[in-house]
Each structure stands twice: as structure tokens, then as C-alpha cells.
Short mmCIF file of N, CA and C in Angstrom, two decimals:
data_model
loop_
_atom_site.label_atom_id
_atom_site.label_comp_id
_atom_site.label_asym_id
_atom_site.label_seq_id
_atom_site.Cartn_x
_atom_site.Cartn_y
_atom_site.Cartn_z
N ALA Z 1 101.40 110.38 93.14
CA ALA Z 1 100.71 111.72 92.32
C ALA Z 1 101.40 112.80 92.86
N VAL Z 2 101.58 113.34 91.83
CA VAL Z 2 102.26 115.10 92.21
C VAL Z 2 101.05 115.40 90.77
N ALA Z 3 100.91 116.59 91.01
CA ALA Z 3 100.45 117.70 89.57
C ALA Z 3 100.56 119.07 90.24
N ASP Z 4 100.29 119.96 89.21
CA ASP Z 4 100.28 121.19 89.18
C ASP Z 4 99.07 121.54 88.46
N LYS Z 5 98.57 123.15 87.63
CA LYS Z 5 97.95 123.18 87.28
C LYS Z 5 97.70 122.75 85.98
N ASP Z 6 98.71 122.90 85.44
CA ASP Z 6 99.66 122.44 83.91
C ASP Z 6 99.94 120.73 83.65
N ARG Z 7 100.53 120.70 84.60
CA ARG Z 7 100.37 118.73 84.29
C ARG Z 7 100.24 118.07 85.36
N SER Z 8 100.24 116.27 85.66
CA SER Z 8 99.94 115.50 86.74
C SER Z 8 101.50 114.65 86.10
N LEU Z 9 101.77 113.90 87.37
CA LEU Z 9 103.30 113.01 87.33
C LEU Z 9 102.87 112.19 87.79
N LEU Z 10 102.87 110.76 87.89
CA LEU Z 10 102.99 109.92 88.83
C LEU Z 10 104.03 109.44 88.97
N LEU Z 11 104.72 109.25 90.49
CA LEU Z 11 105.93 108.73 90.43
C LEU Z 11 105.68 107.34 91.06
N THR Z 12 106.15 106.06 90.38
CA THR Z 12 105.95 104.76 90.75
C THR Z 12 107.00 104.60 91.95
N GLY Z 13 106.76 103.63 92.54
CA GLY Z 13 107.45 102.63 93.71
C GLY Z 13 109.49 102.37 93.25
N GLN Z 14 109.66 102.12 92.21
CA GLN Z 14 110.88 102.16 91.11
C GLN Z 14 111.59 103.41 90.99
N GLY Z 15 111.13 103.95 91.60
CA GLY Z 15 111.87 105.50 91.28
C GLY Z 15 111.24 106.28 89.33
N ASP Z 16 110.80 106.04 89.41
CA ASP Z 16 110.18 106.13 87.81
C ASP Z 16 109.40 107.66 87.70
N VAL Z 17 109.23 108.32 86.61
CA VAL Z 17 108.30 109.65 86.95
C VAL Z 17 107.79 109.54 85.59
N LEU Z 18 106.40 109.08 85.81
CA LEU Z 18 105.32 108.84 84.34
C LEU Z 18 104.55 110.15 84.46
N GLU Z 19 104.50 110.30 82.66
CA GLU Z 19 103.37 112.14 82.72
C GLU Z 19 102.56 111.74 82.30
N SER Z 20 100.71 111.49 82.23
CA SER Z 20 99.69 111.06 81.73
C SER Z 20 99.76 111.99 80.11
N GLU Z 21 99.05 111.02 79.21
CA GLU Z 21 98.71 111.76 78.17
C GLU Z 21 98.04 113.17 77.87
N ASP Z 22 96.87 113.00 79.12
CA ASP Z 22 95.27 113.59 78.98
C ASP Z 22 95.68 114.54 80.26
N ASN Z 23 96.71 114.30 81.21
CA ASN Z 23 96.53 115.00 82.61
C ASN Z 23 95.49 114.04 83.35
N VAL Z 24 95.15 113.17 82.96
CA VAL Z 24 94.63 112.70 84.35
C VAL Z 24 95.08 111.27 85.15
N ILE Z 25 95.26 110.45 86.05
CA ILE Z 25 95.93 109.66 86.66
C ILE Z 25 95.33 109.61 87.82
N GLY Z 26 95.39 107.70 87.72
CA GLY Z 26 94.81 107.30 89.39
C GLY Z 26 95.46 106.62 89.90
N ILE Z 27 95.51 106.43 91.31
CA ILE Z 27 96.39 105.60 91.87
C ILE Z 27 95.74 104.93 92.82
N GLY Z 28 96.47 103.83 93.37
CA GLY Z 28 95.63 102.66 94.78
C GLY Z 28 94.93 102.08 94.56
N SER Z 29 94.44 101.27 95.10
CA SER Z 29 93.74 99.68 95.07
C SER Z 29 92.41 100.04 93.57
N GLY Z 30 91.67 101.31 93.49
CA GLY Z 30 90.74 101.46 93.02
C GLY Z 30 91.25 102.59 92.15
N GLY Z 31 92.02 102.77 91.55
CA GLY Z 31 92.86 103.69 90.96
C GLY Z 31 92.05 103.64 89.92
N ASN Z 32 92.34 102.57 88.83
CA ASN Z 32 92.27 102.21 87.57
C ASN Z 32 90.28 102.56 87.50
N TYR Z 33 89.25 102.20 88.66
CA TYR Z 33 88.06 102.73 88.09
C TYR Z 33 88.11 104.14 88.19
N ALA Z 34 88.73 104.69 88.99
CA ALA Z 34 88.36 106.61 89.20
C ALA Z 34 89.10 106.86 87.82
N LEU Z 35 90.44 106.36 87.11
CA LEU Z 35 90.64 106.67 86.32
C LEU Z 35 89.79 106.76 85.01
N ALA Z 36 89.22 105.98 85.09
CA ALA Z 36 88.55 105.84 83.89
C ALA Z 36 87.22 106.79 84.44
N ALA Z 37 86.49 106.52 85.53
CA ALA Z 37 85.39 107.16 85.57
C ALA Z 37 86.46 109.19 85.42
N ALA Z 38 87.36 109.35 85.65
CA ALA Z 38 87.81 110.72 85.57
C ALA Z 38 88.07 111.21 84.24
N LYS Z 39 88.82 110.37 83.45
CA LYS Z 39 88.35 110.23 81.76
C LYS Z 39 87.21 110.64 81.51
N ALA Z 40 86.24 109.84 81.49
CA ALA Z 40 84.90 109.79 80.91
C ALA Z 40 84.52 111.44 81.48
N LEU Z 41 84.41 111.71 82.66
CA LEU Z 41 83.94 113.45 83.15
C LEU Z 41 84.83 114.44 82.80
N VAL Z 42 86.16 114.08 82.17
CA VAL Z 42 86.74 115.50 82.44
C VAL Z 42 86.03 116.38 81.58
N GLU Z 43 85.79 116.26 80.39
CA GLU Z 43 84.70 116.83 79.20
C GLU Z 43 83.62 117.71 79.67
N TYR Z 44 83.04 117.01 80.83
CA TYR Z 44 81.90 117.58 81.28
C TYR Z 44 81.97 118.48 82.35
N GLU Z 45 83.49 117.94 83.41
CA GLU Z 45 83.36 119.00 84.55
C GLU Z 45 84.33 119.79 84.58
N PRO Z 46 84.57 121.16 84.76
CA PRO Z 46 85.57 122.38 84.67
C PRO Z 46 86.36 122.23 85.74
N ASP Z 47 85.43 121.73 87.24
CA ASP Z 47 86.45 122.09 88.41
C ASP Z 47 86.93 120.97 88.66
N PRO Z 48 88.05 120.89 88.74
CA PRO Z 48 89.13 119.98 89.03
C PRO Z 48 88.32 118.90 90.27
N GLU Z 49 88.27 119.97 91.53
CA GLU Z 49 87.82 119.08 92.46
C GLU Z 49 86.57 118.41 92.26
N LYS Z 50 85.42 119.13 91.86
CA LYS Z 50 83.91 118.23 91.56
C LYS Z 50 84.31 116.90 90.70
N LEU Z 51 85.66 117.09 90.02
CA LEU Z 51 85.61 116.20 89.11
C LEU Z 51 86.44 114.96 90.00
N ALA Z 52 87.53 115.18 91.30
CA ALA Z 52 88.00 114.04 91.45
C ALA Z 52 86.84 113.75 92.21
N ARG Z 53 86.00 114.80 93.19
CA ARG Z 53 85.39 113.97 93.68
C ARG Z 53 84.36 112.80 93.02
N ARG Z 54 83.65 113.19 92.64
CA ARG Z 54 82.72 112.79 91.79
C ARG Z 54 83.59 110.65 90.80
N ALA Z 55 84.73 111.20 90.21
CA ALA Z 55 85.28 109.80 90.48
C ALA Z 55 85.90 108.99 90.89
N MET Z 56 85.77 109.57 92.93
CA MET Z 56 86.11 109.14 93.85
C MET Z 56 85.14 108.04 93.93
N ALA Z 57 83.87 108.62 93.65
CA ALA Z 57 82.32 108.39 94.30
C ALA Z 57 81.84 107.34 93.37
N ILE Z 58 82.70 107.07 92.38
CA ILE Z 58 82.22 106.13 91.55
C ILE Z 58 83.03 104.43 91.96
N ALA Z 59 84.36 105.23 91.91
CA ALA Z 59 85.12 104.25 91.80
C ALA Z 59 84.73 103.40 93.40
N ALA Z 60 84.40 104.36 94.63
CA ALA Z 60 84.38 103.60 95.76
C ALA Z 60 82.59 102.44 95.27
N GLU Z 61 82.11 102.95 94.38
CA GLU Z 61 80.64 102.23 94.16
C GLU Z 61 81.16 100.74 93.52
N VAL Z 62 81.98 100.62 92.64
CA VAL Z 62 82.18 99.51 91.62
C VAL Z 62 83.54 98.60 92.22
N CYS Z 63 84.34 99.70 93.19
CA CYS Z 63 85.18 98.54 93.81
C CYS Z 63 85.51 98.26 95.74
N VAL Z 64 85.57 97.42 95.72
CA VAL Z 64 85.14 96.78 97.25
C VAL Z 64 86.33 97.16 98.05
N PHE Z 65 87.56 97.28 97.66
CA PHE Z 65 88.76 98.41 98.44
C PHE Z 65 88.67 99.59 97.95
N THR Z 66 88.16 100.27 97.67
CA THR Z 66 87.67 101.63 98.28
C THR Z 66 86.72 101.99 98.59
N ASN Z 67 86.53 103.07 99.50
CA ASN Z 67 85.07 103.51 100.11
C ASN Z 67 84.85 104.60 99.65
N ASP Z 68 84.22 105.21 100.49
CA ASP Z 68 83.75 106.50 100.15
C ASP Z 68 83.39 108.10 100.99
N ARG Z 69 85.03 107.60 101.98
CA ARG Z 69 85.29 108.35 102.94
C ARG Z 69 86.52 108.69 102.24
N LEU Z 70 86.74 110.71 102.18
CA LEU Z 70 87.63 110.84 101.02
C LEU Z 70 87.72 112.25 101.71
N THR Z 71 89.72 112.31 101.50
CA THR Z 71 89.85 113.43 101.93
C THR Z 71 90.81 114.11 100.69
N LEU Z 72 90.63 115.48 100.41
CA LEU Z 72 91.04 116.29 99.31
C LEU Z 72 92.33 116.85 100.12
N GLU Z 73 93.16 117.15 99.67
CA GLU Z 73 93.78 119.16 100.21
C GLU Z 73 94.28 119.77 98.88
N THR Z 74 94.10 120.96 99.06
CA THR Z 74 94.43 121.85 97.66
C THR Z 74 95.59 122.42 98.47
N VAL Z 75 96.67 122.51 97.24
CA VAL Z 75 97.14 123.85 97.23
C VAL Z 75 97.64 124.76 96.59
N GLY Z 76 97.24 126.02 97.11
CA GLY Z 76 97.07 127.24 96.94
C GLY Z 76 97.97 128.20 96.25
N GLU Z 77 98.24 128.85 95.51
CA GLU Z 77 99.26 129.64 94.95
C GLU Z 77 99.38 131.42 96.09
N GLU Z 78 100.72 130.96 96.41
CA GLU Z 78 100.92 132.00 96.99
C GLU Z 78 101.11 133.24 96.34
N VAL Z 79 100.15 133.96 97.69
CA VAL Z 79 100.24 135.56 96.83
C VAL Z 79 101.49 136.43 96.08
N GLY Z 80 101.06 136.95 94.92
CA GLY Z 80 102.44 137.96 95.71
C GLY Z 80 103.45 136.57 94.44
N ALA Z 81 103.32 135.50 93.72
CA ALA Z 81 104.46 134.11 93.57
C ALA Z 81 104.01 135.09 91.96
#
């Protein structure tokens, strides 16, 4: 998954680059659960980090292959860029 403030892209194992129509994507064994949760939450949670954390928490509750241990990395914009 690759994203910036304007769009989200999914890079597949075959080398395809997919762009979501609604800028929400999910990957991994619980990706579909997290994706469904994020799509439901996106209208109510403007903060992307909070939205991602809540969607992953929901996925962890539903999917036995998804745990609740989460490392979230945020890349900020350079000052003066």
C-alpha cells in the first residue's frame, strides 16, 4: 500500500497498480475486514490515524488471523517543501 494526502494506491504481487475509487484500501489477511470498517467510518472520522487504528481494532475482533498489535508509521512533509 502506498498513500499520500491525495490518493491511495495498492501495488499487487503481479506488479499492477490499483487506485481505489474512494481512497480507502486494505491489505493482508484481515484487509477486507479493515477495509469494510474503514469504509463505514470514513464519513465520521476525519483523522486518518484514528480511522486506521479503529478499523484495525474492528478487523482484529472479527478475523482470527489479525491481531491487535499495530505499528503505524506516518511520514510527514518536509519543512519548506
